PDB file of C-alpha atoms in Angstrom:
ATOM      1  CA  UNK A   1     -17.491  -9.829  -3.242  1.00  0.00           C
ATOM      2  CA  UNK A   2     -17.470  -9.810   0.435  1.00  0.00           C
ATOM      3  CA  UNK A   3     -14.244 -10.857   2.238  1.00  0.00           C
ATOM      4  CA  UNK A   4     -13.437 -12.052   5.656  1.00  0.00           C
ATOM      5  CA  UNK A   5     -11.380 -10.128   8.012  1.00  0.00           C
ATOM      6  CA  UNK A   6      -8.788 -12.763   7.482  1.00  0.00           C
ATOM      7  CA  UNK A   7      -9.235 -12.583   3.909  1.00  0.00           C
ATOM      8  CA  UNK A   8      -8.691  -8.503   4.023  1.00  0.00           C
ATOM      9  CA  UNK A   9      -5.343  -9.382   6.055  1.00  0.00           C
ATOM     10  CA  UNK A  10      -4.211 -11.620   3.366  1.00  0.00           C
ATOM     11  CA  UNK A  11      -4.637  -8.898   1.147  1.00  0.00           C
ATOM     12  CA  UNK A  12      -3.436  -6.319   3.106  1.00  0.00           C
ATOM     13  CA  UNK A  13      -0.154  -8.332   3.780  1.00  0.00           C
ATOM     14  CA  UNK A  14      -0.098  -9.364  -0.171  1.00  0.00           C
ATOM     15  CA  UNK A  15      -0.023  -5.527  -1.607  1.00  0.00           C
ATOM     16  CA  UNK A  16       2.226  -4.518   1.128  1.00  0.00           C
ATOM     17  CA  UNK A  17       4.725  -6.906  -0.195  1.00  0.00           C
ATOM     18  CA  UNK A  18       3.757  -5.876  -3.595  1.00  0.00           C
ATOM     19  CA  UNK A  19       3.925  -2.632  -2.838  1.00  0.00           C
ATOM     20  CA  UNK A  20       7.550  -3.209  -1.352  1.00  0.00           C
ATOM     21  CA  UNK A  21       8.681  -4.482  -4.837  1.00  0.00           C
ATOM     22  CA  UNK A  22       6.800  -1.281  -6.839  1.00  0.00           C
ATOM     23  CA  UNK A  23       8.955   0.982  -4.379  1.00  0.00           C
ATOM     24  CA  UNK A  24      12.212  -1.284  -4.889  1.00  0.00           C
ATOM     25  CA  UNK A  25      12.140  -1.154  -8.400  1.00  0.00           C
ATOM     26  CA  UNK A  26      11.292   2.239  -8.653  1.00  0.00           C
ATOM     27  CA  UNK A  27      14.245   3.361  -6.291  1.00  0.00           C
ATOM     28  CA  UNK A  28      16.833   0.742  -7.205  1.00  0.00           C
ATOM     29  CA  UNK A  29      16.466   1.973 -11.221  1.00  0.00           C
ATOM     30  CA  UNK A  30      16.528   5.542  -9.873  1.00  0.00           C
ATOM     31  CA  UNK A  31      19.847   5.034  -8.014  1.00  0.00           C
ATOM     32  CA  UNK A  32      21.377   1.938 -10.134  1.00  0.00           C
ATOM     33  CA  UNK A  33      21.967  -0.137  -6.927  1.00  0.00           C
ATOM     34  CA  UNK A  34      19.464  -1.349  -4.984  1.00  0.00           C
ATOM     35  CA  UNK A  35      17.473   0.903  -2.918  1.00  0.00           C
ATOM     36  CA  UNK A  36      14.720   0.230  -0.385  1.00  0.00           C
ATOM     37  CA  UNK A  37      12.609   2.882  -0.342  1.00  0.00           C
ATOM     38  CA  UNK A  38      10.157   2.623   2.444  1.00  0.00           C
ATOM     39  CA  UNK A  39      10.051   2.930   6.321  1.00  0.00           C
ATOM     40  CA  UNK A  40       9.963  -1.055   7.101  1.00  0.00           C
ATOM     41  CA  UNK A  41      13.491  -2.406   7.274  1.00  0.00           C
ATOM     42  CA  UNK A  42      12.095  -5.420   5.374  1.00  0.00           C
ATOM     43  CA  UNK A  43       9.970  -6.307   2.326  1.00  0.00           C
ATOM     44  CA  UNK A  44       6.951  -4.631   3.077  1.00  0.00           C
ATOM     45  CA  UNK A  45       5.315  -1.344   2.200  1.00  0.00           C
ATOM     46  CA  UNK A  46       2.253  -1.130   4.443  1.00  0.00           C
ATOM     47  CA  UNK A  47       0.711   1.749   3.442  1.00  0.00           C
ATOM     48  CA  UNK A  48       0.493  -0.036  -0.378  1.00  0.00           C
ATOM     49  CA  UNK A  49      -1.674  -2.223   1.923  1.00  0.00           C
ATOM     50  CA  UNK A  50      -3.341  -0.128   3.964  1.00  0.00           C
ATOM     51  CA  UNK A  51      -4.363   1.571   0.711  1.00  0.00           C
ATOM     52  CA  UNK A  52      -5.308  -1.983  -0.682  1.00  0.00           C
ATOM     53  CA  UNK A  53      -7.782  -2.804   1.995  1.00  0.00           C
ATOM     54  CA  UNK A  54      -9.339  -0.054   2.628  1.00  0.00           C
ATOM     55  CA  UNK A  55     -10.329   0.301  -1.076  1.00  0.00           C
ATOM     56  CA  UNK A  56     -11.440  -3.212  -0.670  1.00  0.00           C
ATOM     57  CA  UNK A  57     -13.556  -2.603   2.369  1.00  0.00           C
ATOM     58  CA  UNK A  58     -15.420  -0.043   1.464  1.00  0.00           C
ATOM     59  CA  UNK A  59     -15.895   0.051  -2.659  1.00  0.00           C
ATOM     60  CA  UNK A  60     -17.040  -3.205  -3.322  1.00  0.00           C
ATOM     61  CA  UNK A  61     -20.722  -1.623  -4.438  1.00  0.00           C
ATOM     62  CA  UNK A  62     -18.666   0.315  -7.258  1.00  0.00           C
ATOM     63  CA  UNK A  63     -17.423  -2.361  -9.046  1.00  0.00           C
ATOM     64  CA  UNK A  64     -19.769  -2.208 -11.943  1.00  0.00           C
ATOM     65  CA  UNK A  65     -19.311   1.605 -12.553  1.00  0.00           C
ATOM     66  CA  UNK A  66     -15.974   1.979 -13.400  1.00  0.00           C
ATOM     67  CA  UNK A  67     -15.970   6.428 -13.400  1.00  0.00           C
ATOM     68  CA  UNK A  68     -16.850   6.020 -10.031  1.00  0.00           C
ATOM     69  CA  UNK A  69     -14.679   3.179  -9.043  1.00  0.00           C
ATOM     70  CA  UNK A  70     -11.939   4.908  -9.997  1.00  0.00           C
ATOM     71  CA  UNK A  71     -12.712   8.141  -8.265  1.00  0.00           C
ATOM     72  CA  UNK A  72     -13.464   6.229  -5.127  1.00  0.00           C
ATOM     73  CA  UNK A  73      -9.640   4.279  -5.513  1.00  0.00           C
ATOM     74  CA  UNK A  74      -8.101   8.296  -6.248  1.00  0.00           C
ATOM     75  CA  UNK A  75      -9.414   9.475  -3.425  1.00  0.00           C
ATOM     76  CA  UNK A  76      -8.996   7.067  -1.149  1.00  0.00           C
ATOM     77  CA  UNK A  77      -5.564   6.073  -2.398  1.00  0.00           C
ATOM     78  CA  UNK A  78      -4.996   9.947  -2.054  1.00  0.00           C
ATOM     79  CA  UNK A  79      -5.972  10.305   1.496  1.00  0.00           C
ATOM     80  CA  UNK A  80      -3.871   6.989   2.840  1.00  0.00           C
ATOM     81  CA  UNK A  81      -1.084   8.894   1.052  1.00  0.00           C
ATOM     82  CA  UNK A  82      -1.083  12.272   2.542  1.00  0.00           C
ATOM     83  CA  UNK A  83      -2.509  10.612   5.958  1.00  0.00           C
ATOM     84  CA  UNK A  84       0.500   8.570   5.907  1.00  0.00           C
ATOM     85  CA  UNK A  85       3.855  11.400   4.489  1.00  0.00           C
ATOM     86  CA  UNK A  86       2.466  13.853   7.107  1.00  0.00           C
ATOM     87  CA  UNK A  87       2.397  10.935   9.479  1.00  0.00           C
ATOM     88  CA  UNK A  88       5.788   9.339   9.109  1.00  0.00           C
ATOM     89  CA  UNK A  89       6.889  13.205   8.424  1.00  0.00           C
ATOM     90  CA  UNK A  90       5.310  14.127  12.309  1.00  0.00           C
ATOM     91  CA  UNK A  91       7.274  10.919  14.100  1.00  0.00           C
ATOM     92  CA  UNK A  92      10.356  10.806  12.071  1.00  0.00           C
ATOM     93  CA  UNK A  93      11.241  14.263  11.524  1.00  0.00           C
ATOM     94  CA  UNK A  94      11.987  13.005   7.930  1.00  0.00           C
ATOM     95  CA  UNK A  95      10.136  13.585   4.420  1.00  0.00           C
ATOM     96  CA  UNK A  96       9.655  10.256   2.621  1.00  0.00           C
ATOM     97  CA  UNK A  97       8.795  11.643  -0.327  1.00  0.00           C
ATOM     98  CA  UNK A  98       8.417  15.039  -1.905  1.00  0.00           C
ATOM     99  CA  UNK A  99       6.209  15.437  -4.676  1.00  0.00           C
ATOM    100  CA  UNK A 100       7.122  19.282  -4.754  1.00  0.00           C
ATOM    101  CA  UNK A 101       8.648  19.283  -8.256  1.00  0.00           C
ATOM    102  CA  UNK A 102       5.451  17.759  -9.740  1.00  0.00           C
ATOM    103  CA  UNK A 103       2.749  19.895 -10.794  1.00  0.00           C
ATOM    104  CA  UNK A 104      -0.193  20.146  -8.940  1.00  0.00           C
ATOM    105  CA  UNK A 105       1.103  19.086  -6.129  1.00  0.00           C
ATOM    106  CA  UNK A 106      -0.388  19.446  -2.244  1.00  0.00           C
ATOM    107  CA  UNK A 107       2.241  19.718   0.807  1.00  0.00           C
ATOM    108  CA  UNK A 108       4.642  17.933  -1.520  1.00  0.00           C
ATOM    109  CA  UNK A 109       2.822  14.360  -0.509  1.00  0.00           C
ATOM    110  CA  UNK A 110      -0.067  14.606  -3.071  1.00  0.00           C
ATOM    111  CA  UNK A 111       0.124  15.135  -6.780  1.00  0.00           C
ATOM    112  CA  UNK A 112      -2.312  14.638  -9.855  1.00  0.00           C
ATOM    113  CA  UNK A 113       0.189  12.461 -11.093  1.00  0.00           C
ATOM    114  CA  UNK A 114       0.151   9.705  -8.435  1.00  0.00           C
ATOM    115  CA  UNK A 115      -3.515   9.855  -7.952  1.00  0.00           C
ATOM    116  CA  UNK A 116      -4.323   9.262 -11.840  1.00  0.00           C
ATOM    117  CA  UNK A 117      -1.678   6.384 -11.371  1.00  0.00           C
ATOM    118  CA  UNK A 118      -3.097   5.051  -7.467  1.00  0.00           C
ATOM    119  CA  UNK A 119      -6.590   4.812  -9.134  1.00  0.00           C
ATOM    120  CA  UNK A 120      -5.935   3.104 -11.842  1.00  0.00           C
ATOM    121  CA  UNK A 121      -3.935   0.259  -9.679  1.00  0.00           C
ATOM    122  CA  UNK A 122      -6.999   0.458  -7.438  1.00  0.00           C
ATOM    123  CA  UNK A 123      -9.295  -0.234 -10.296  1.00  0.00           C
ATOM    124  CA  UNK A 124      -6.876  -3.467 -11.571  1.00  0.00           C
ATOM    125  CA  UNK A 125      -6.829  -4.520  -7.985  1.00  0.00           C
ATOM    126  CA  UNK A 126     -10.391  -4.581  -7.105  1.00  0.00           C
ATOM    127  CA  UNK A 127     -11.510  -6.021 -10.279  1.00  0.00           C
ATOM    128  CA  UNK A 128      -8.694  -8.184 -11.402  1.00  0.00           C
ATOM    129  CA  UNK A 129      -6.715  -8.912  -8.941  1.00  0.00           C
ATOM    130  CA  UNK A 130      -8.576  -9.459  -5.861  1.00  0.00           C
ATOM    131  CA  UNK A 131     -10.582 -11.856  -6.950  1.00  0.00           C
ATOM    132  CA  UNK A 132      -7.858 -13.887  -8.130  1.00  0.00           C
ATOM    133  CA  UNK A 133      -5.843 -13.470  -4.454  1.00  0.00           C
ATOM    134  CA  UNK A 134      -8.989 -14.277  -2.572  1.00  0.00           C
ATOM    135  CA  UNK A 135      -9.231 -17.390  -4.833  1.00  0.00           C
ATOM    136  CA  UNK A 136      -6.116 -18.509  -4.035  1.00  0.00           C
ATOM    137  CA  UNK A 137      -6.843 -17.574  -0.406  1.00  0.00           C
ATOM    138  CA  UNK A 138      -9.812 -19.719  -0.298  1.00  0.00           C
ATOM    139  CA  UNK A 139      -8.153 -22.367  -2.056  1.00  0.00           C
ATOM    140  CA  UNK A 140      -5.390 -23.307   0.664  1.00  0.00           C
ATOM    141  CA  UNK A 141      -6.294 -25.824   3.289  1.00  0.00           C
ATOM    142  CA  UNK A 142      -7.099 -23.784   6.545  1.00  0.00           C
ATOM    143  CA  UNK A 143      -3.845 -25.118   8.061  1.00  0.00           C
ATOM    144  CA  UNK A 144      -1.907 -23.769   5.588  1.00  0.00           C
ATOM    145  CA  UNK A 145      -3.353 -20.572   4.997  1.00  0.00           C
ATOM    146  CA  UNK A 146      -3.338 -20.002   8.999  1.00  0.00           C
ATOM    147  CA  UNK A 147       0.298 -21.354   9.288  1.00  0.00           C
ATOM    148  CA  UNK A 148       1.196 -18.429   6.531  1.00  0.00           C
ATOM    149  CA  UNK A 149      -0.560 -15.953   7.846  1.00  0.00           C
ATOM    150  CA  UNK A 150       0.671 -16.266  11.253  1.00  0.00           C
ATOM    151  CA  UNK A 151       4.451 -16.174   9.999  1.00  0.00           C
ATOM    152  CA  UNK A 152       3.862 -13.254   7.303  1.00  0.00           C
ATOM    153  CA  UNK A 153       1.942 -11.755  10.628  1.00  0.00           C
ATOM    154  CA  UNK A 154       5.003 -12.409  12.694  1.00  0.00           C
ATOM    155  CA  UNK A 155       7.546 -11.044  10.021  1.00  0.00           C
ATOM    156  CA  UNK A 156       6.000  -7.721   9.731  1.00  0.00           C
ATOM    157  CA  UNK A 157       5.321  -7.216  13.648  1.00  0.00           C
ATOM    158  CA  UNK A 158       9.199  -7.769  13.804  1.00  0.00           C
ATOM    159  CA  UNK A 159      10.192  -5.826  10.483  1.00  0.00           C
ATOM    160  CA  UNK A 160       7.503  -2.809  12.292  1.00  0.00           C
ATOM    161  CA  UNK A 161       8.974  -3.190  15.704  1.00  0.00           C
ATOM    162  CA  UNK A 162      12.758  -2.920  14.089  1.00  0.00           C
ATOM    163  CA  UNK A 163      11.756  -0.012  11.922  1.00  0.00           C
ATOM    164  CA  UNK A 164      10.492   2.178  14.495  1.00  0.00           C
ATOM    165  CA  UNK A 165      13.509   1.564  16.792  1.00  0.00           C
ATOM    166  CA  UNK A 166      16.083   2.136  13.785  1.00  0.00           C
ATOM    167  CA  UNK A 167      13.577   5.436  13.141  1.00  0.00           C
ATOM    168  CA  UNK A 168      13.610   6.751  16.472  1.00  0.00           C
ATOM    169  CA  UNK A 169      17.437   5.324  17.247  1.00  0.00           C
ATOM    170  CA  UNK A 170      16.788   3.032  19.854  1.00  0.00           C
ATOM    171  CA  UNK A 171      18.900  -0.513  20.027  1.00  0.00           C
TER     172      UNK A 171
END
């Protein structure tokens, strides 16, 4: 399926939210209260869509062989990953996460665990779910679609802007 760049925004802005409530969940049954896990101040997790469009850029021609589909989503997924701790790590002076206690393990960012689990939700998103977002996508009347866009756009230029002063203590 080929998408627009729009259409690769939509998704990208989708499986950060998405991506936001994985990372909630996760944290807020973890700690028993409610725990928001990521960098962004508000309900977004971009590198869940970072991760998202990339894979849906550039592994469309795997779709119909799923070994190498999902080896394409575990290594890509991988990468954003590691790109993205060491990253956040470099700026922030802060680990995100710390996969250290997990076996095989790289730099405490990586593990075999996450990248089984990263390429399997790559493989449900590409085959699954995108074509059911970009359905829905297509399906809105242009004004609609660029009147949501444009606020979702807004929100997480703000929620960004916020996050990186709270990160590097600036009012």
């Amino acid at each position: 399926m080929e998408y627009t760049f729009t259409e690769i925004f939509w998704l990208f802005l989708i499986y950060s939210f998405i991506g936001w409530i994985i990372e909630a969940a996760v944290g807020t049954i973890r700690n028993k209260s409610f725990t928001n896990r990521g960098f962004s101040t508000g309900p977004f997790c971009l590198v869940y869509g970072a991760g998202a469009a990339l894979m849906s850029v550039t592994l469309q021609e795997l779709l119909n062989n799923l070994f190498l589909l999902f080896i394409g989503c575990a290594i890509q997924a991988t990468a954003v990953e590691w790109i993205t701790g060491k990253t956040l790590e470099r700026l922030n002076r802060h680990k995100w996460w710390d996969y250290s206690d997990k076996r095989w393990n790289f730099d405490g960012y990586i593990c075999l665990q996450y990248t089984v689990f990263w390429a399997i939700l790559g493989v449900i998103m590409l085959r699954f779910t995108n074509p059911v977002l970009s359905h829905l996508f297509r399906s809105m009347p242009s004004l609609i679609r660029n009147i949501l866009l444009g606020v979702l756009t807004a929100g997480v230029l703000l929620d960004m802007a916020a996050s990186v002063a709270a990160s590097q203590h600036i009012r």
